Structure formats: structure tokens, C-alpha cells
Coordinates of C-alpha atoms in Angstrom, one line a residue:
M474 CA 0.0 0.0 0.0
T475 CA 1.4 3.4 -0.9
S476 CA 1.9 6.2 1.7
G477 CA -0.5 8.3 -0.3
L478 CA -3.3 5.7 -0.1
I479 CA -2.6 5.2 3.6
G480 CA -2.9 8.9 4.1
F481 CA -6.2 9.0 2.2
M482 CA -7.6 6.2 4.4
D483 CA -6.6 8.0 7.6
V484 CA -8.4 11.1 6.4
Q485 CA -11.5 9.1 5.6
R486 CA -11.4 7.5 9.0
R487 CA -11.0 10.9 10.7
L488 CA -13.9 12.4 8.7
L489 CA -16.2 9.5 9.6
I490 CA -15.4 9.6 13.3
Q491 CA -15.8 13.4 13.3
G492 CA -19.1 13.0 11.6
L493 CA -20.3 10.4 14.0
A494 CA -19.2 12.5 17.0
G495 CA -21.0 15.5 15.5
C496 CA -24.2 13.5 15.5
G497 CA -23.8 12.4 19.0
V498 CA -23.4 8.8 17.9
L499 CA -20.1 8.1 19.6
A500 CA -21.3 9.5 22.9
A501 CA -24.1 7.0 23.0
F502 CA -22.2 4.2 21.4
P503 CA -18.5 4.4 22.5
Q504 CA -17.7 1.0 20.9
L505 CA -17.8 2.7 17.5
A506 CA -15.0 5.1 18.5
T507 CA -12.5 2.3 18.3
A508 CA -14.2 0.4 15.5
D509 CA -12.5 0.2 12.0
P510 CA -14.7 2.4 9.7
Q511 CA -13.6 0.1 6.9
L512 CA -15.5 -2.7 8.7
L513 CA -18.5 -1.1 10.5
L514 CA -20.7 1.8 9.2
P515 CA -23.5 2.9 11.5
F516 CA -26.6 4.9 10.3
G517 CA -29.1 6.5 12.7
N518 CA -29.1 6.8 16.5
M519 CA -27.4 3.7 17.6
P520 CA -28.6 2.0 20.8
A521 CA -26.3 1.2 23.7
P522 CA -25.3 -2.6 23.8
G523 CA -27.1 -3.3 27.0
S524 CA -30.4 -1.9 25.7
I525 CA -30.5 -4.1 22.6
R526 CA -33.3 -6.7 22.9
Q527 CA -34.0 -7.6 19.2
V528 CA -31.8 -7.4 16.1
L529 CA -33.1 -7.8 12.5
S530 CA -30.9 -9.4 9.9
A531 CA -31.1 -7.6 6.6
G532 CA -29.6 -10.4 4.4
A533 CA -28.2 -14.0 4.3
P534 CA -24.6 -13.1 5.3
A535 CA -25.9 -11.2 8.3
D536 CA -28.0 -14.3 9.2
M537 CA -24.8 -16.2 9.6
L538 CA -23.0 -13.5 11.6
L539 CA -25.9 -12.9 14.0
L540 CA -26.6 -16.6 14.4
A541 CA -23.0 -17.1 15.5
L542 CA -22.8 -14.1 17.8
A543 CA -26.2 -13.7 19.4
P544 CA -29.1 -16.0 18.4
Q545 CA -30.9 -14.8 21.5
L546 CA -31.2 -11.4 19.9
L547 CA -32.2 -12.6 16.4
T548 CA -35.8 -12.0 15.5
G549 CA -35.5 -14.5 12.7
F550 CA -33.6 -15.3 9.5
S551 CA -33.9 -13.1 6.4
S552 CA -33.3 -15.9 4.0
F553 CA -33.6 -19.3 5.6
D554 CA -36.6 -21.5 6.5
L555 CA -35.0 -24.3 8.6
R556 CA -38.2 -25.9 9.8
Q557 CA -37.8 -28.7 7.4
G558 CA -34.7 -30.6 6.3
A559 CA -32.0 -29.5 8.9
P560 CA -32.4 -32.0 11.8
W561 CA -28.7 -31.5 12.8
L562 CA -29.4 -28.0 13.9
A563 CA -30.9 -27.4 17.4
P564 CA -34.7 -26.9 17.6
S565 CA -34.2 -23.3 18.9
I566 CA -32.4 -22.5 15.7
R567 CA -34.7 -24.4 13.3
N568 CA -37.7 -22.7 14.8
L569 CA -36.5 -19.2 14.0
P570 CA -38.9 -17.8 11.4
K571 CA -37.9 -16.6 7.9
L572 CA -38.8 -12.9 7.8
G573 CA -37.6 -11.8 4.4
R574 CA -34.6 -9.6 3.5
L575 CA -34.0 -5.9 3.2
A576 CA -30.8 -6.1 1.3
G577 CA -30.1 -7.7 -2.1
R578 CA -31.6 -7.4 -5.5
A579 CA -35.2 -7.0 -4.2
S580 CA -36.5 -6.6 -0.7
T581 CA -38.9 -9.2 0.5
L582 CA -39.7 -7.6 3.8
S583 CA -42.1 -4.7 3.6
L584 CA -41.8 -1.5 5.7
E585 CA -45.0 -2.4 7.4
Q586 CA -43.7 -5.8 8.4
L587 CA -40.4 -4.2 9.5
L588 CA -42.1 -1.7 11.7
A589 CA -44.3 -4.4 13.3
L590 CA -41.3 -6.4 14.3
K591 CA -39.9 -3.3 16.2
P592 CA -36.2 -4.3 16.2
D593 CA -33.8 -2.2 18.2
L594 CA -31.2 -2.5 15.4
I595 CA -30.9 -3.7 11.8
I596 CA -27.6 -5.3 10.7
D597 CA -26.4 -6.1 7.2
C598 CA -23.2 -7.8 6.2
G599 CA -21.4 -8.0 2.9
N600 CA -20.2 -5.4 0.4
I601 CA -20.3 -1.9 1.8
S602 CA -21.1 -0.4 -1.6
D603 CA -23.1 2.7 -2.5
T604 CA -26.1 0.6 -3.1
F605 CA -26.1 -0.9 0.4
R606 CA -25.3 2.5 2.0
S607 CA -28.3 3.9 0.1
V608 CA -30.6 1.1 1.4
A609 CA -29.4 1.8 5.0
Q610 CA -29.9 5.5 4.7
R611 CA -33.4 5.1 3.2
T612 CA -34.5 2.6 5.8
V613 CA -33.4 4.8 8.7
A614 CA -35.1 7.8 7.1
Q615 CA -38.4 5.9 6.7
T616 CA -38.5 4.0 10.0
G617 CA -36.1 5.7 12.4
I618 CA -34.6 2.2 13.2
P619 CA -30.8 2.4 13.4
Y620 CA -28.9 0.4 10.8
L621 CA -25.3 -1.1 10.9
L622 CA -23.4 -2.2 7.8
V623 CA -20.6 -4.7 8.4
S624 CA -18.0 -5.4 5.7
G625 CA -18.2 -9.1 5.0
K626 CA -14.7 -10.1 3.7
L627 CA -13.8 -13.5 5.0
A628 CA -10.2 -12.5 5.7
D629 CA -11.6 -9.9 8.1
S630 CA -13.7 -12.4 10.1
P631 CA -11.9 -12.1 13.4
A632 CA -12.2 -8.3 13.5
Q633 CA -15.7 -8.5 12.1
L634 CA -16.8 -10.8 14.8
K635 CA -15.1 -8.8 17.6
Q636 CA -16.4 -5.4 16.6
T637 CA -20.0 -6.6 15.9
G638 CA -19.9 -8.5 19.1
A639 CA -18.9 -5.3 21.0
V640 CA -21.9 -3.5 19.4
L641 CA -24.2 -6.2 20.5
G642 CA -22.7 -6.5 24.0
V643 CA -21.5 -10.1 23.5
D644 CA -17.8 -9.6 23.7
S645 CA -17.0 -13.0 25.4
Q646 CA -18.8 -15.0 22.7
A647 CA -17.2 -12.8 20.0
A648 CA -13.7 -13.4 21.4
Q649 CA -14.1 -17.2 21.2
L650 CA -15.5 -17.1 17.7
A651 CA -12.7 -14.7 16.6
A652 CA -10.0 -17.1 18.0
T653 CA -11.4 -20.0 16.0
A654 CA -11.6 -17.8 12.8
E655 CA -8.1 -16.6 13.3
Q656 CA -6.7 -20.2 13.7
I657 CA -8.5 -21.3 10.5
L658 CA -7.3 -18.3 8.5
S659 CA -3.7 -18.6 9.9
D660 CA -3.5 -22.2 8.8
A661 CA -4.9 -21.3 5.4
R662 CA -2.3 -18.6 5.0
T663 CA 0.5 -21.1 5.8
F664 CA -1.0 -23.6 3.3
A665 CA -1.3 -20.8 0.7
A666 CA 2.4 -20.0 0.9
S667 CA 3.4 -23.6 0.1
T668 CA 1.1 -26.1 -1.6
G669 CA -1.9 -23.9 -2.4
K670 CA -0.1 -21.6 -4.9
N671 CA 0.7 -24.5 -7.1
L672 CA -3.0 -25.3 -7.8
S673 CA -5.8 -23.8 -9.9
F674 CA -9.5 -24.1 -9.6
Y675 CA -12.8 -23.4 -11.2
A676 CA -16.0 -22.8 -9.1
A677 CA -19.0 -24.1 -11.1
R678 CA -22.5 -22.8 -10.7
G679 CA -25.7 -23.0 -12.7
A680 CA -27.4 -25.9 -14.5
R681 CA -24.5 -26.5 -16.9
G682 CA -21.7 -25.3 -14.6
L683 CA -20.9 -22.3 -16.8
E684 CA -21.5 -19.6 -14.2
T685 CA -18.7 -18.8 -11.8
G686 CA -17.3 -16.3 -9.4
L687 CA -14.4 -14.1 -10.8
T688 CA -11.1 -13.7 -9.0
G689 CA -11.5 -11.5 -5.9
S690 CA -15.3 -12.0 -5.6
L691 CA -17.0 -13.0 -2.3
H692 CA -18.1 -16.1 -4.1
T693 CA -14.6 -17.5 -4.4
E694 CA -12.8 -15.7 -1.6
A695 CA -12.7 -18.8 0.7
I696 CA -10.9 -20.9 -2.0
E697 CA -8.5 -18.2 -2.9
L698 CA -7.5 -17.7 0.7
L699 CA -5.9 -21.2 0.4
G700 CA -3.7 -19.7 -2.4
L701 CA -5.4 -21.6 -5.2
R702 CA -5.5 -19.6 -8.4
N703 CA -8.9 -18.9 -9.8
V704 CA -8.8 -19.6 -13.6
A705 CA -11.7 -17.1 -14.1
G706 CA -9.7 -13.9 -13.6
D707 CA -10.8 -10.5 -14.8
S708 CA -8.9 -7.5 -13.6
D709 CA -11.8 -5.2 -14.5
R710 CA -14.6 -7.1 -12.9
K711 CA -15.6 -9.0 -9.8
G712 CA -18.8 -11.0 -8.9
L713 CA -20.4 -13.6 -11.1
A714 CA -19.9 -14.2 -14.8
Q715 CA -20.8 -16.6 -17.5
V716 CA -17.9 -18.5 -19.2
S717 CA -17.8 -20.8 -22.2
L718 CA -16.7 -24.5 -22.3
E719 CA -14.0 -23.5 -24.8
Q720 CA -12.5 -21.2 -22.2
L721 CA -12.5 -24.0 -19.6
L722 CA -10.8 -26.3 -22.1
L723 CA -8.0 -23.7 -22.4
W724 CA -7.8 -23.0 -18.7
Q725 CA -7.7 -26.7 -17.6
P726 CA -8.2 -26.1 -13.8
D727 CA -6.7 -28.7 -11.4
L728 CA -9.8 -28.7 -9.4
I729 CA -13.6 -28.0 -10.0
I730 CA -15.8 -27.2 -7.0
T731 CA -19.5 -26.9 -6.8
Q732 CA -22.2 -26.8 -4.1
D733 CA -25.0 -27.9 -6.4
E734 CA -25.6 -31.7 -6.8
A735 CA -27.3 -31.2 -10.2
T736 CA -24.3 -29.2 -11.5
W737 CA -21.9 -31.9 -10.1
Q738 CA -23.8 -34.7 -11.9
Y739 CA -24.0 -32.7 -15.2
I740 CA -20.2 -32.0 -15.2
R741 CA -19.3 -35.6 -14.4
Q742 CA -21.7 -37.1 -17.0
S743 CA -21.7 -34.6 -19.9
P744 CA -19.5 -35.6 -22.8
Q745 CA -18.7 -32.0 -23.4
W746 CA -16.8 -31.8 -20.0
Q747 CA -14.7 -34.9 -20.6
G748 CA -12.0 -32.9 -22.3
I749 CA -11.1 -31.3 -19.0
Q750 CA -8.4 -33.1 -17.0
A751 CA -10.0 -32.4 -13.6
V752 CA -13.1 -34.3 -14.8
K753 CA -11.1 -37.2 -16.2
Q754 CA -9.1 -37.4 -12.9
Q755 CA -12.3 -37.2 -10.8
Q756 CA -11.2 -33.9 -9.2
V757 CA -14.8 -32.5 -9.2
L758 CA -15.8 -31.8 -5.6
L759 CA -19.4 -31.5 -4.4
Y760 CA -19.8 -29.6 -1.2
R761 CA -23.6 -29.9 -0.8
R762 CA -25.4 -27.2 1.3
F763 CA -26.5 -28.1 4.8
P764 CA -28.6 -25.8 4.1
F765 CA -25.9 -23.1 4.5
G766 CA -23.2 -23.2 1.8
W767 CA -19.7 -24.3 2.6
L768 CA -17.9 -21.8 0.4
D769 CA -20.6 -19.4 -0.8
A770 CA -24.4 -18.9 -0.6
P771 CA -24.3 -17.1 1.6
P772 CA -20.9 -15.5 1.6
G773 CA -20.8 -15.2 5.4
V774 CA -18.7 -16.6 8.3
N775 CA -20.1 -20.1 7.4
R776 CA -17.4 -20.1 4.8
L777 CA -14.8 -20.6 7.5
L778 CA -16.0 -24.2 7.8
G779 CA -15.7 -24.7 4.0
L780 CA -12.3 -23.2 4.0
R781 CA -11.2 -25.7 6.6
R782 CA -12.8 -28.6 4.8
L783 CA -11.1 -27.8 1.5
Q784 CA -7.8 -27.5 3.2
A785 CA -8.4 -30.9 4.8
H786 CA -9.1 -32.3 1.4
L787 CA -5.8 -30.9 0.0
D788 CA -3.7 -31.6 3.2
S789 CA -4.0 -35.2 4.4
G790 CA -2.5 -34.2 7.7
L791 CA -5.6 -32.3 8.6
R792 CA -8.2 -35.0 7.7
P793 CA -8.1 -37.1 10.9
A794 CA -9.1 -34.1 13.0
F795 CA -11.7 -32.6 10.7
K796 CA -14.7 -34.3 12.1
A797 CA -14.0 -33.0 15.6
E798 CA -13.3 -29.6 14.3
M799 CA -16.6 -29.5 12.4
Q800 CA -18.4 -30.6 15.5
Q801 CA -16.7 -27.8 17.5
F802 CA -17.6 -25.3 14.7
F803 CA -21.3 -26.4 15.0
R804 CA -21.3 -25.8 18.7
Q805 CA -19.6 -22.4 18.5
F806 CA -21.2 -20.9 15.3
F807 CA -24.5 -22.8 15.0
H808 CA -25.2 -23.5 18.7
S809 CA -26.0 -27.1 17.8
T810 CA -24.6 -30.5 18.6
L811 CA -23.5 -32.5 15.4
S812 CA -23.7 -36.2 16.0
D813 CA -21.3 -38.7 14.4
E814 CA -24.2 -40.0 12.3
D815 CA -25.2 -36.5 11.1
Y816 CA -21.5 -35.8 10.3
Q817 CA -21.5 -38.8 8.0
T818 CA -24.6 -37.6 6.3
L819 CA -23.1 -34.1 5.7
V820 CA -19.6 -35.2 4.8
T821 CA -19.6 -38.4 2.8
A822 CA -16.0 -37.6 1.7
I823 CA -13.8 -34.7 2.6

């Protein structure tokens, strides 16, 4: 990072803190005085941590963050209905209602429904882009309910957990989660510097597997943290993109990864895909959702578990301990006890 850019960021931080102080936000909410403005952006009159009784999740990544940090404050999920098909999660988690989302392409939670829920705070997690800032500002203006945006980069998970935990008044829980996140990320960085940098991958999505996340997107961040090179790179774009089979034949990734069983079946059986070495060598991994995605969908702290699973796939030294690590992750982040039998159901092969 250049000294000029660092100076610019310092100015931005000072301006943000001055602005918050001018609004009286920092006096009522001192945790934000030490928070990184690159990670947390508050809108409206923030409540003190001890006074927060209910928090509304604005989108799927925030579902994951709030489930991990403070399920007792969560009014419900924005994007998940767990009442059917997730017996490995605790009943108290499965019974949380699906309320609809405020963030994303189209809101499915009306202002009337939002006002009726009467949350003390709304939290969204993911990209802090102008679009999401605009949603937050508009929602505060229309409802008066404070809104907090949390940057959702997986590499920032430890700080993201600690700082959001401080806002919610659950520092002890946040510290435990952050320690687990830091260990997973530290091991990933070590792997990335050795074996990972020698491998390439393609993340397949869509019915024919020809949709993918470009390099640097939230959709492939977990895999890239292990050092693997995303063959679908585009220096001018991030996010999702369509590619052609001809491009894949040229790219020849070492590994193909998907979370969709129909996509996995299509890639393995379609004659058109047989010219790709990863298919011939049976290096097409299926990480089936449970119902949270391992590596994406949503791009939340749930990806830490997928990051660890993929490293265990690539590093045989980690495999014997993975079941116990996954069971610990379930206790810490999902507040559920994963039995040996349920583990076998979810992980037929690492």
C-alpha cells in the first residue's frame, strides 16, 4: 500500500469519526469510536449494547453473523426457513422464522412488516457499496430504526466478529469465535504460501456449470485464501460471470468445485466436459449445502468451515481431526450438537 493511499484512508477515518461525533453517535455508542470504519458503518441513532433486545438481519450473510454471535437477539432469518430438512441444527435455531430480506436485489420484507417487528437495530453484512449504503440511509429515514453495515470479507472475520460483538454486548462469545476464525485463517495462509499456490480451480455454478465467481469476488474468496488460483480472472470485474466451455478447455483447472448436486452430476456425465483433465481425474468436488453453503451462498462466516474442509481435502495431515473440528464449529457458530451420524450424512467424503 502506498503512503498516499494510507494517508487518504486516515483522512476518511477521521472524517467518519468526526461526523459520528458531531451527530452524538459516539457519545451514546462508544464502541464505534475504536471500530474500524472500513468494517462497520452505522446509520441513525445507535442503541447502547445493554439496551438491545432484538436485532433484525437484513440479508443472508448477516443471518450467519448474528446466528454465530447472538441467536438470542435474532428476530428470525432473512433468507432461511429451517423448519424442514435440517435436523442437525438445534430446535431453537430451526424454529426461528424466515422474515424476508431488506438487502439484495429486491427486498422481500415490507416496511409495514419491519415496523411491526420493532427491532432495536438492523444489521447487514457483505459489500459496503453505495447501493447498500443507500438502502441503509433510506431505511433509517423511513423507519427511524438504526442500521449497521458490516464489511463481510472472510479474511476480516476475526475483527468483524469482535467489533460486531462489541456493538451487541456479547464480547466474550465474539472473542471465542474470533479465535477460531483466526486459527482457520492462519492455517490457510500457511498452506497458501506452500502447496496452495501451485493449484488452480474453477467454481462451477448453474445448471450447466458455466456460471462462476471471478477472482476477488466474495463467491470464491474462501478458496482463494488457500492460495489456489482462480482460472476465471478478470482485472476489471468482480462478482459472477458466464464463461464458455471453450474457455474452460483452455484454462484446464486442477480442481472443479460446486455446491449444487445437479451441477456436479452434469459435469461428471456430460460428454462436453470430458476434455477437462480435472473431470477425467475425478477432481470434481461436491460440497452440498446443509442448508448453509460451505464456500458461498451465503458469503458469510459459514465459509470458514468450508475453507477448513477444503484445506483438509488438500492436506491429508488435517483430515483425521476434521470431524472433531466440524463438531466444534457447529457448537460455536450454530449452537448445535452435530452427532457422528449427522456428520457422516453431511460429509460423505472430505
